[in-house]
XYZ file of C-alpha atoms in Angstrom:
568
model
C 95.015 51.328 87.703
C 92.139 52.535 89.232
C 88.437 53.709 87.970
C 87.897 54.418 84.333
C 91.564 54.959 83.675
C 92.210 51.154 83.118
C 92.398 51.326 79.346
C 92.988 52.849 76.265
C 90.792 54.680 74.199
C 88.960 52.463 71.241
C 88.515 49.605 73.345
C 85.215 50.226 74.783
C 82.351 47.332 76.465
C 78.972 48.686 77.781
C 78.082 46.529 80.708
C 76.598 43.345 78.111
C 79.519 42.721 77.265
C 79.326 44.609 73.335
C 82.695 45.863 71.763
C 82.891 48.454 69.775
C 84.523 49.172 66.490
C 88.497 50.220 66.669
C 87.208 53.720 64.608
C 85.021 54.464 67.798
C 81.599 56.260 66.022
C 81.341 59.464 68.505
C 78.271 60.327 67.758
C 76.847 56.664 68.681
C 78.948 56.921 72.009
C 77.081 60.487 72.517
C 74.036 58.491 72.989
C 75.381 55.378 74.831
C 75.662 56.226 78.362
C 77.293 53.417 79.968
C 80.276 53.022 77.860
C 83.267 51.832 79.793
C 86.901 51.159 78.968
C 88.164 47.647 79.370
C 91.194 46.230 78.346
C 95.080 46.542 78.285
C 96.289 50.270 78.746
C 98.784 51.963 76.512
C 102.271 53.240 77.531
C 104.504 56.291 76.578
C 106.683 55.570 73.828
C 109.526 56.752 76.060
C 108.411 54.485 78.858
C 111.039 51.035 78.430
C 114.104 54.148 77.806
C 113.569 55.630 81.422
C 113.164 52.427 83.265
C 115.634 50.672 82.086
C 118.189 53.881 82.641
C 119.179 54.232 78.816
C 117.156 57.896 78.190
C 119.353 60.182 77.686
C 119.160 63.595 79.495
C 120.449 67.389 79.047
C 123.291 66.122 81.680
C 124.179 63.246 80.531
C 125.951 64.621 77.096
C 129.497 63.985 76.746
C 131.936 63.909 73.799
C 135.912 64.419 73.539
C 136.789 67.510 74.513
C 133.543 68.821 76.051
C 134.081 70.925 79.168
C 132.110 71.901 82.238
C 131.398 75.253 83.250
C 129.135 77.372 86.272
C 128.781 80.655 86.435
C 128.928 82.571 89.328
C 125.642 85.300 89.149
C 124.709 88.149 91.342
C 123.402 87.273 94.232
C 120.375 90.252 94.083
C 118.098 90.448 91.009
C 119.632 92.971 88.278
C 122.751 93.150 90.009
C 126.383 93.190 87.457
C 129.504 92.309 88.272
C 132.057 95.347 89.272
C 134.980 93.888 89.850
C 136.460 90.427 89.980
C 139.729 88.576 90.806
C 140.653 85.252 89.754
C 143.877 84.015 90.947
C 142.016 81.801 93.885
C 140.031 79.984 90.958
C 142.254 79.427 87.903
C 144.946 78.275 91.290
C 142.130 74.891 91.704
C 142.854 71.644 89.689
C 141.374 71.702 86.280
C 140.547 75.007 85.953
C 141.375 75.910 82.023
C 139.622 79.513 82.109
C 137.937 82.131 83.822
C 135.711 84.820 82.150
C 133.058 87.537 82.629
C 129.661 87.052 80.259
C 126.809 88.981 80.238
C 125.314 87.233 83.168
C 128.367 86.399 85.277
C 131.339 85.239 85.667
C 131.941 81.159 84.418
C 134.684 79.218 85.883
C 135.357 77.004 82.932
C 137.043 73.209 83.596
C 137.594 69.661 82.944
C 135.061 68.582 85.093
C 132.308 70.294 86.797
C 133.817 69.261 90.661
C 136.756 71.663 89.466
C 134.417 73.908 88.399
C 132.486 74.626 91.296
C 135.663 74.438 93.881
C 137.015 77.066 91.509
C 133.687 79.295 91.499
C 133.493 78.850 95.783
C 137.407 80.478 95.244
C 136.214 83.317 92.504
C 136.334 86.771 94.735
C 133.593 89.147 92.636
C 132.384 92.281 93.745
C 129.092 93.065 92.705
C 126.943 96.448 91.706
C 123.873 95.239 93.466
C 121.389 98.425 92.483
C 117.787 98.776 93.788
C 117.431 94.815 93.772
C 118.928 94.863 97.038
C 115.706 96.176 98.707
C 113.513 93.619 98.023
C 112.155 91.774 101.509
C 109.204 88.971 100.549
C 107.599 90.567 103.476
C 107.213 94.034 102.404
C 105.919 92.554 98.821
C 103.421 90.787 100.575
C 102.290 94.289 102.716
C 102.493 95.925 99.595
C 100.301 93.611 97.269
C 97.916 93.380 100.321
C 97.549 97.280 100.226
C 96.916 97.451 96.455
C 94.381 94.842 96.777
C 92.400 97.450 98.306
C 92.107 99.542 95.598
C 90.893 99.752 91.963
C 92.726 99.046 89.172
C 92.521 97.746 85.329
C 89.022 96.268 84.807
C 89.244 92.834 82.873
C 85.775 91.937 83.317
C 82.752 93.870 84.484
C 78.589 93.946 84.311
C 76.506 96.091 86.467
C 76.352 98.041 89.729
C 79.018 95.962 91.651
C 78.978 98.739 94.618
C 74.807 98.682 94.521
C 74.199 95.200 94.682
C 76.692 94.571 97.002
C 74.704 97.350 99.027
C 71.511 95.372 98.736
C 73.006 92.191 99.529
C 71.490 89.753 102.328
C 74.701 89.076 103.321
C 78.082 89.598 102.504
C 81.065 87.425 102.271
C 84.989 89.129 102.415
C 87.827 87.132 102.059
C 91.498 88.246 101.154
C 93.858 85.264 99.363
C 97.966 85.209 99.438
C 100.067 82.518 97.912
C 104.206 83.322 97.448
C 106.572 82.942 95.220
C 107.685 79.557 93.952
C 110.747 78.051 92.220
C 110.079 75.234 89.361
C 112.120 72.594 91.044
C 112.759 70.556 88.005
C 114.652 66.951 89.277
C 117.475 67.655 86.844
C 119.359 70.889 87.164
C 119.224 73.500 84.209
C 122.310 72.598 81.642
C 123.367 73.227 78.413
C 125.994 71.735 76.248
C 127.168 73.921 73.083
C 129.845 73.109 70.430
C 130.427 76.530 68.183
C 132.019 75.555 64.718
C 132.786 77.174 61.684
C 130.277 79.251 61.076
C 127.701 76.238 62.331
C 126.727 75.500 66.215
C 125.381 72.570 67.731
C 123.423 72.700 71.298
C 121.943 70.043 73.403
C 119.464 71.326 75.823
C 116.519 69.661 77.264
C 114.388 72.964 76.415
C 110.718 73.960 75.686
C 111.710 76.857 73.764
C 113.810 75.135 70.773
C 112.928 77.486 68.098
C 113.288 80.726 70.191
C 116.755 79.058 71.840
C 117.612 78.351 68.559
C 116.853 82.155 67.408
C 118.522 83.683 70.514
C 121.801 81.446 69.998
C 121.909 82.920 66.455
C 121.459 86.364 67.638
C 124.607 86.087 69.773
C 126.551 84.119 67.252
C 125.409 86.461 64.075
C 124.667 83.058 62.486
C 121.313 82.234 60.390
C 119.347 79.889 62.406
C 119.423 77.495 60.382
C 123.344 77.091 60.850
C 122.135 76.342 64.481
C 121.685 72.945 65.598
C 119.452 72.442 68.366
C 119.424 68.606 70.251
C 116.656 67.771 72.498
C 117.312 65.017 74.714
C 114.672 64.264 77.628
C 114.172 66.957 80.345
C 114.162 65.645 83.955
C 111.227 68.011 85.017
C 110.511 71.137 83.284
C 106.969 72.790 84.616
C 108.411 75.905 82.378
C 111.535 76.734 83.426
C 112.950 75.248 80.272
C 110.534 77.817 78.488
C 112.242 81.465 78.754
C 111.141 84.612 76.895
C 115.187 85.529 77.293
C 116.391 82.061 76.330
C 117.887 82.542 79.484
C 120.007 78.898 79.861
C 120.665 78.540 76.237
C 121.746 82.327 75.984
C 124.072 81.839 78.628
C 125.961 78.847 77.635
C 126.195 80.002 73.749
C 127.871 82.990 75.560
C 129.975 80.851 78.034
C 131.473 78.509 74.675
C 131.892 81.741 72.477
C 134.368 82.884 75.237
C 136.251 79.427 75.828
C 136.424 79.006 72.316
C 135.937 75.332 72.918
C 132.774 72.931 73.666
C 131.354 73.717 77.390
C 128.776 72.358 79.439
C 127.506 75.053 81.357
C 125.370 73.687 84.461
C 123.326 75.177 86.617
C 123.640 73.832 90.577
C 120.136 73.473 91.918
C 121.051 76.559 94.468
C 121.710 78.268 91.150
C 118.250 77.875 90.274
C 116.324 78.076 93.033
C 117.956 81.621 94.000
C 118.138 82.793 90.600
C 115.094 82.437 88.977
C 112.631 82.591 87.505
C 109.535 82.006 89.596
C 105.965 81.425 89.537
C 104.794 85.298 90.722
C 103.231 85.758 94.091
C 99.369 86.841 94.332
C 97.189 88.568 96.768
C 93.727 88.515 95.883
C 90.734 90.283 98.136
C 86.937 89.400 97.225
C 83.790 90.313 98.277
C 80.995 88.657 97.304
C 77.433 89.884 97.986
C 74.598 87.018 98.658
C 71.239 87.043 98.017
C 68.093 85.653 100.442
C 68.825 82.102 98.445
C 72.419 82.226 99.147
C 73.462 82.771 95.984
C 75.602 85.331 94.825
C 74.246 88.715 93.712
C 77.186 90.477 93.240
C 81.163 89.775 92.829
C 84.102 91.934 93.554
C 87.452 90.943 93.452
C 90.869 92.741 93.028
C 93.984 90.686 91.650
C 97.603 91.723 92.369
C 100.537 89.910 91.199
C 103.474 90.344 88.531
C 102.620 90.061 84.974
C 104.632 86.625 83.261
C 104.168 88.721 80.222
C 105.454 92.225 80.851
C 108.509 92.807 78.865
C 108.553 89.808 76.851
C 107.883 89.712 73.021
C 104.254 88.185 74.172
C 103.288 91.249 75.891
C 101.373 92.717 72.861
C 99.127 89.402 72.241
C 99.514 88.444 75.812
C 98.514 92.324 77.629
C 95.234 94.488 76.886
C 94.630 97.709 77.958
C 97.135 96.539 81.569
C 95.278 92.939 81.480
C 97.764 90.065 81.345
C 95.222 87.499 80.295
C 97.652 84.906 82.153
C 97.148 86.342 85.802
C 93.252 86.594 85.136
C 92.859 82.973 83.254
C 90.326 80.981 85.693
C 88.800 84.488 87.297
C 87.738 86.526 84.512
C 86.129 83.598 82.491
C 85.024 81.837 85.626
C 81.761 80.863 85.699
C 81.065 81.669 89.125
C 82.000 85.468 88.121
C 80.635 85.395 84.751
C 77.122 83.841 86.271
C 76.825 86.508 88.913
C 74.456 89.700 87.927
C 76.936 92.385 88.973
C 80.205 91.240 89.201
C 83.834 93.252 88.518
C 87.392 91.826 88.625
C 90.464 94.577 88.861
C 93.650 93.210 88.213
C 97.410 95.019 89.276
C 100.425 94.247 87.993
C 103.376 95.563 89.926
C 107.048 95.735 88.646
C 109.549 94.213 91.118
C 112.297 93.395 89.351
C 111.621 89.664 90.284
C 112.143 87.528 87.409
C 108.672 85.492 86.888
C 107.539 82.978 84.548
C 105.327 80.169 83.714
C 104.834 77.936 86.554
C 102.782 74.509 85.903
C 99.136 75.992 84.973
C 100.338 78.907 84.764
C 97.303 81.245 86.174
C 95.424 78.664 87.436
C 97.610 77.373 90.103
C 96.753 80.320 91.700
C 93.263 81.230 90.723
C 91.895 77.504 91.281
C 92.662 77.864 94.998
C 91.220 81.183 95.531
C 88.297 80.443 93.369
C 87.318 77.420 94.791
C 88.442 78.412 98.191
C 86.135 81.209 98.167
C 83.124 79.497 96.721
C 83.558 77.060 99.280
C 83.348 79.979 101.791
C 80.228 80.601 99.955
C 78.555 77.687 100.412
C 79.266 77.636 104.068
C 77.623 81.107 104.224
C 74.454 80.116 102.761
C 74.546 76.775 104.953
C 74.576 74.549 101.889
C 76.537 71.537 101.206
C 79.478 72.036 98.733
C 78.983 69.859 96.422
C 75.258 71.010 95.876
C 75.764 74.571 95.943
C 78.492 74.150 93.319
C 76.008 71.873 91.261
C 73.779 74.933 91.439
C 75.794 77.411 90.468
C 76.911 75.344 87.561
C 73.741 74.085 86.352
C 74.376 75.620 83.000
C 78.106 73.970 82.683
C 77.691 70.508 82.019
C 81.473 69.769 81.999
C 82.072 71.378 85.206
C 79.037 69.271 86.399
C 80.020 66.271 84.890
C 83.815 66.198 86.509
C 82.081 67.367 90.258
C 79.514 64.677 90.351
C 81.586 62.068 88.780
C 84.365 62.743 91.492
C 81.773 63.171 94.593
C 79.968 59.497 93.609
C 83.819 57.942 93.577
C 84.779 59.154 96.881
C 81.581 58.718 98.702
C 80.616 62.544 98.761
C 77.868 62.923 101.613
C 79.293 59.573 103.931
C 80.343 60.909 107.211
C 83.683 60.930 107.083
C 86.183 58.699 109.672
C 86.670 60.192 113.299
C 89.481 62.974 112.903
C 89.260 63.001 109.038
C 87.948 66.171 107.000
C 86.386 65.925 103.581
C 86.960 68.564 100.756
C 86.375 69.627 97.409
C 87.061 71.840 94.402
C 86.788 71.684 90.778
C 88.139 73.824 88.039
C 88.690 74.369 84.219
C 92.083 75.121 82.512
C 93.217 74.554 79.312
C 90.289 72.997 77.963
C 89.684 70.034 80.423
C 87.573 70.157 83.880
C 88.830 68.312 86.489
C 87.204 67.849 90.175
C 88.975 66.350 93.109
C 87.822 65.224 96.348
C 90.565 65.380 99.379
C 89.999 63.360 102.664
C 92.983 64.791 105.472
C 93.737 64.726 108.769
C 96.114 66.998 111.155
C 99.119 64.838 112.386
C 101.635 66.479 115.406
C 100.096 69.906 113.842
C 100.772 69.422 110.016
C 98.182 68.491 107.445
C 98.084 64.981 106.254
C 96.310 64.049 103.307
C 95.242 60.562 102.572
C 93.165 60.318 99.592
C 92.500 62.340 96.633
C 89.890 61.229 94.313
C 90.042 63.001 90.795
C 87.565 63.044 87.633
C 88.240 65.061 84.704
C 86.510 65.371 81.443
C 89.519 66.124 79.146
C 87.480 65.089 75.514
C 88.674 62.573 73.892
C 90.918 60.314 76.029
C 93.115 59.081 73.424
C 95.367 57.416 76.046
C 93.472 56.940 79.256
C 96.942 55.720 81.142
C 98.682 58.760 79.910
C 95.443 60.944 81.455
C 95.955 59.323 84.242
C 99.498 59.562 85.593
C 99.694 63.248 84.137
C 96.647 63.889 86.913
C 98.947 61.877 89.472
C 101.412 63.724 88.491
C 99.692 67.339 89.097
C 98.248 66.279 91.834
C 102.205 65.746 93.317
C 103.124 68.950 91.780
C 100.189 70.899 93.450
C 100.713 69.401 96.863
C 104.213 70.275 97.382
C 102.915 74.112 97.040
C 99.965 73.374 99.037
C 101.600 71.915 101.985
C 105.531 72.946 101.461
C 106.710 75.230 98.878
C 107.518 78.870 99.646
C 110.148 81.177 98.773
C 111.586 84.268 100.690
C 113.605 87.828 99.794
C 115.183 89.482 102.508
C 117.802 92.261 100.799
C 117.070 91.088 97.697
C 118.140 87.273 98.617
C 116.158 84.361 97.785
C 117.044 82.712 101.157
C 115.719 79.140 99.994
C 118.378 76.725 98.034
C 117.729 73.145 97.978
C 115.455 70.251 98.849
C 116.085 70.510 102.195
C 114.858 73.874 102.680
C 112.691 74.215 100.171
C 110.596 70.794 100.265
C 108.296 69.072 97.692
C 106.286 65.902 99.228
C 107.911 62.886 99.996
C 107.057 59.314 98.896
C 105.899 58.874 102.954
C 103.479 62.069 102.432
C 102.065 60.248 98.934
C 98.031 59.921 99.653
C 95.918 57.150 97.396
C 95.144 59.047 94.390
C 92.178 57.366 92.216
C 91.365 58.685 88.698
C 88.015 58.861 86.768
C 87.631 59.740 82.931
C 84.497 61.562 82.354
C 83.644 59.804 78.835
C 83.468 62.803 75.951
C 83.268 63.391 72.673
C 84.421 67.142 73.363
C 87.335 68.703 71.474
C 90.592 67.467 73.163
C 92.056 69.501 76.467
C 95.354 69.569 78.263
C 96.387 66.625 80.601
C 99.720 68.356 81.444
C 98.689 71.079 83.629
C 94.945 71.025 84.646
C 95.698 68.210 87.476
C 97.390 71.035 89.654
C 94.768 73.819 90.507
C 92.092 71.953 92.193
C 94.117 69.964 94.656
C 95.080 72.847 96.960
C 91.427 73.955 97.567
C 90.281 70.993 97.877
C 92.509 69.993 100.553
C 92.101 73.637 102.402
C 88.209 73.314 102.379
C 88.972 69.367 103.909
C 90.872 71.455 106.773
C 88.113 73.614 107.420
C 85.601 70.674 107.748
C 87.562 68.852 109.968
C 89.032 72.079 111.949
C 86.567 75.195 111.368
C 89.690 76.930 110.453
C 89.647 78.362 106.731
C 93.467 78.882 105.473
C 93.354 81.283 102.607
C 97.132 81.646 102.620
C 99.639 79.329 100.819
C 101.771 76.689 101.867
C 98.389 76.137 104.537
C 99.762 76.230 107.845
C 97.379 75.856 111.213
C 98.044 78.720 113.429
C 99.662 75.883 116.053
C 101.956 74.552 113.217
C 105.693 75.267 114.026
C 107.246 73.792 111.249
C 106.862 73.633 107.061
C 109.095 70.664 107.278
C 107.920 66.982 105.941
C 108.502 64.204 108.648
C 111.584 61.824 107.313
């Protein structure tokens, strides 16, 4: 372990040598500034189960009599099935059944090899309706266009248009990143066992007590006659978190037609082409600077699906056409909030693309752009990064504290190594501010990062290892969109289907990552999620110090890059 990160919380030294209680007194470590953590780190109670292969996941249930089904789902978005024959499939080896559900058609066998070959044989023809249209490239053109114009206000203060009129200079900048798929390591599945009156479901879900509502629903059974199993998820990021109950809905559905225990499993082609997806964003700004280079004025229009629209969150979740989750990190950023006249419009277009939570959720789109654009900032004003963000957050100690405690770690100010670039970002989401520091370099024309430094002041760190691999972790996560991730519609298709063509980074692509604990006596934050925003910006703004090139579109591509694929 590296940095602060090397032990767990209640073990703390200052540099004599003193220990302090086990019942840390916060208020004396308010006042004692060179507190450090020393000692053994603690481990996830889960931790000896994974290593030593005896967790037990959604997939590996099994039990006499338990069958395997996959369901065979319209290729376009809202499409239903018209027509289907089924000789081909229930012709395969261990086929028992074949039958139409709400969201499909399941092949339903012995095993799930059967299964599939008898879904590849299934002959369906499908209603595809106006889902057919949709091309990722029009969607783009589209958003693009509507960031040009006005829409719901979610934050405003004074004469946007006038100051920007008065403005020394201005800065305009228009941000894009696309859809992306959750790409959880262990397919969706979903094992249910319908009994007399009773039903028992294993699922590896985020959702249990809406799963367990929605599988009551469907079975006219209390909920409380409803069983619900969690064994570990291999990777969720949300996708195990449906409004619809989308997995568990299915599979109650599938073993209420079989009349027998099934194991309905998603392939991961299933999932990457069927939803649902972290919504694509194009965001234009225009920010008006002052003689001092500071910002005088702050426009910026927002398009991008609401995760909320439709859903029973919509009426705690959408005010007056403001999904506070496609605005979270803009609207309450303090770069917006600290500039005189500032106004942020947000659209919400209807697609018919299924989107969802995607890990931090607003953020991992807003961090880029936010810190992407202040970074443009600073360059206008021909200030360094790091101290033009310390000014402009001079009244946000937390922010402060994360920046200056992840510039001092990485060396922030050294001249970087011949052919390396130097970036940085920092952001706030869900209650904890984290700053990273990205060094890169451009290798045969693809962007190769090689150190991340992180600091994040999360409160209370009650278990500084746990902090620190869920920042590793994020980091990962954030990366493979960064430098990979992308997904594409062309007549309504989601052409992507697999790791091979739709790549998160390799163990070979792995930079150093060192991680820093601000020490706090704040309220506790997230660790889960706040990792992932910062790391894009801060390895686009290292680009554009090595390369003068500023990439304001995600997965960052040079303009001489050919190819989105990772080296084996």
């Amino acid at each position: 372990m590296s940095g602060t990160t090397r032990l767990r919380y209640g073990e703390l030294a200052n540099d004599a040598g003193q220990q302090t209680p086990p019942a840390l007194d916060a208020l004396k470590l308010r006042d004692t500034k060179d507190w450090k953590l020393i000692g053994k780190p603690t481990k996830r109670l889960d931790t000896p189960e994974k290593i030593t292969g005896k967790a037990r996941f959604g997939m590996d249930v099994q039990f006499e009599g338990l069958l395997t089904a996959v369901v065979l789902r319209s290729p376009v978005f809202g499409g239903t099935v018209k027509s289907f024959d089924a000789t081909k499939a229930r012709a395969v080896a261990g086929v028992r059944n074949v039958v139409q559900v709400p969201s499909g058609v399941a092949v339903i066998a012995d095993h799930y090899w059967a299964a599939k070959l008898g879904r590849d044989a299934l002959q369906v023809v499908w209603e595809a309706g106006d889902g057919a249209q949709l091309d990722s490239t029009a969607l783009r053109q589209q958003f693009s266009q509507l960031a040009t114009e006005e829409g719901p206000t979610a934050v405003r203060a004074g004469d946007v248009m006038a100051a920007l009129g008065k403005a020394a200079k201005t800065v305009e900048a228009e941000y894009a990143v696309p859809y992306l798929a959750h790409a959880a390591m262990e397919p969706l599945n979903c094992t249910v066992k319908i009994g007399d009156g009773e039903c028992d479901i294993w699922c590896g879900t985020q959702f249990p007590t809406l799963d367990q509502n929605s599988a009551a629903r469907i079975l006219g059974n209390p909920p409380e006659k409803i069983r619900i199993h969690t064994p570990f998820l291999g990777g969720g990021f949300g996708r195990r978190a449906t409004p619809t109950s989308d997995v568990v809905s299915e599979a109650v559905e599938v073993a209420k037609a079989a009349k027998a225990p099934v194991k309905t499993v998603w392939t991961r082609e299933d999932d990457t082409r069927g939803g649902y997806y972290r919504s694509a964003f194009v965001e234009r700004i225009k920010v008006g600077l002052g003689e001092d280079g500071l910002p005088t004025a702050w426009h910026q229009v927002m398009v991008g699906q609401s995760i909320m629209a439709g859903t029973f969150m919509e009426a705690m979740m959408v005010k007056d056409g403001i999904d506070a989750t496609s605005t979270e990190g803009v609207a309450n950023s303090p770069y917006v909030l600290g500039t005189p006249a500032h106004r942020v419009d947000l659209h919400s277009p209807k697609t018919g693309i299924p989107v969802l939570w995607w890990r931090s959720v607003g953020h991992s789109v807003n961090g880029f752009v936010m810190e992407g654009v202040v970074d443009e900032l600073a360059h206008a004003a021909g200030q360094d990064p790091v101290e033009y963000r310390r000014t402009l957050l001079k009244d946000h100690p937390r922010h402060l504290a994360a920046l200056n405690l992840a510039a001092e770690k990485f060396g922030w100010g050294t001249p970087p190594a011949q052919d390396r670039g130097h970036g940085i970002a920092v952001h706030e989401s869900f209650g904890s501010y984290v700053a990273q520091a990205a060094e890169v370099s451009i290798e045969e024309g693809r962007i190769r990062v090689h150190r991340v430094v992180c600091a994040i002041d999360c409160g209370v760190a009650v278990n500084p290892a746990g902090v620190q691999a869920q920042m590793e972790s994020g980091i990962v996560f954030g990366l493979s969109a960064a430098l990979h991730s992308t997904l594409t519609l062309r007549e309504g298709q989601v052409q992507e289907s697999n790791f091979h063509d739709y790549p998160v980074l390799r163990m070979n692509e792995m930079p150093q990552v060192e991680v820093h604990i601000v020490p706090s006596t704040e309220r506790m934050g997230g660790v889960g999620e706040p990792g992932t925003p910062p790391i894009a910006p801060a390895v686009a703004n290292a680009v554009f110090a090595l390369t003068g090139q500023r990439l304001r579109e995600l997965p960052l591509r040079l303009p001489t890059s050919t190819s989105s694929m990772p080296t084996a």
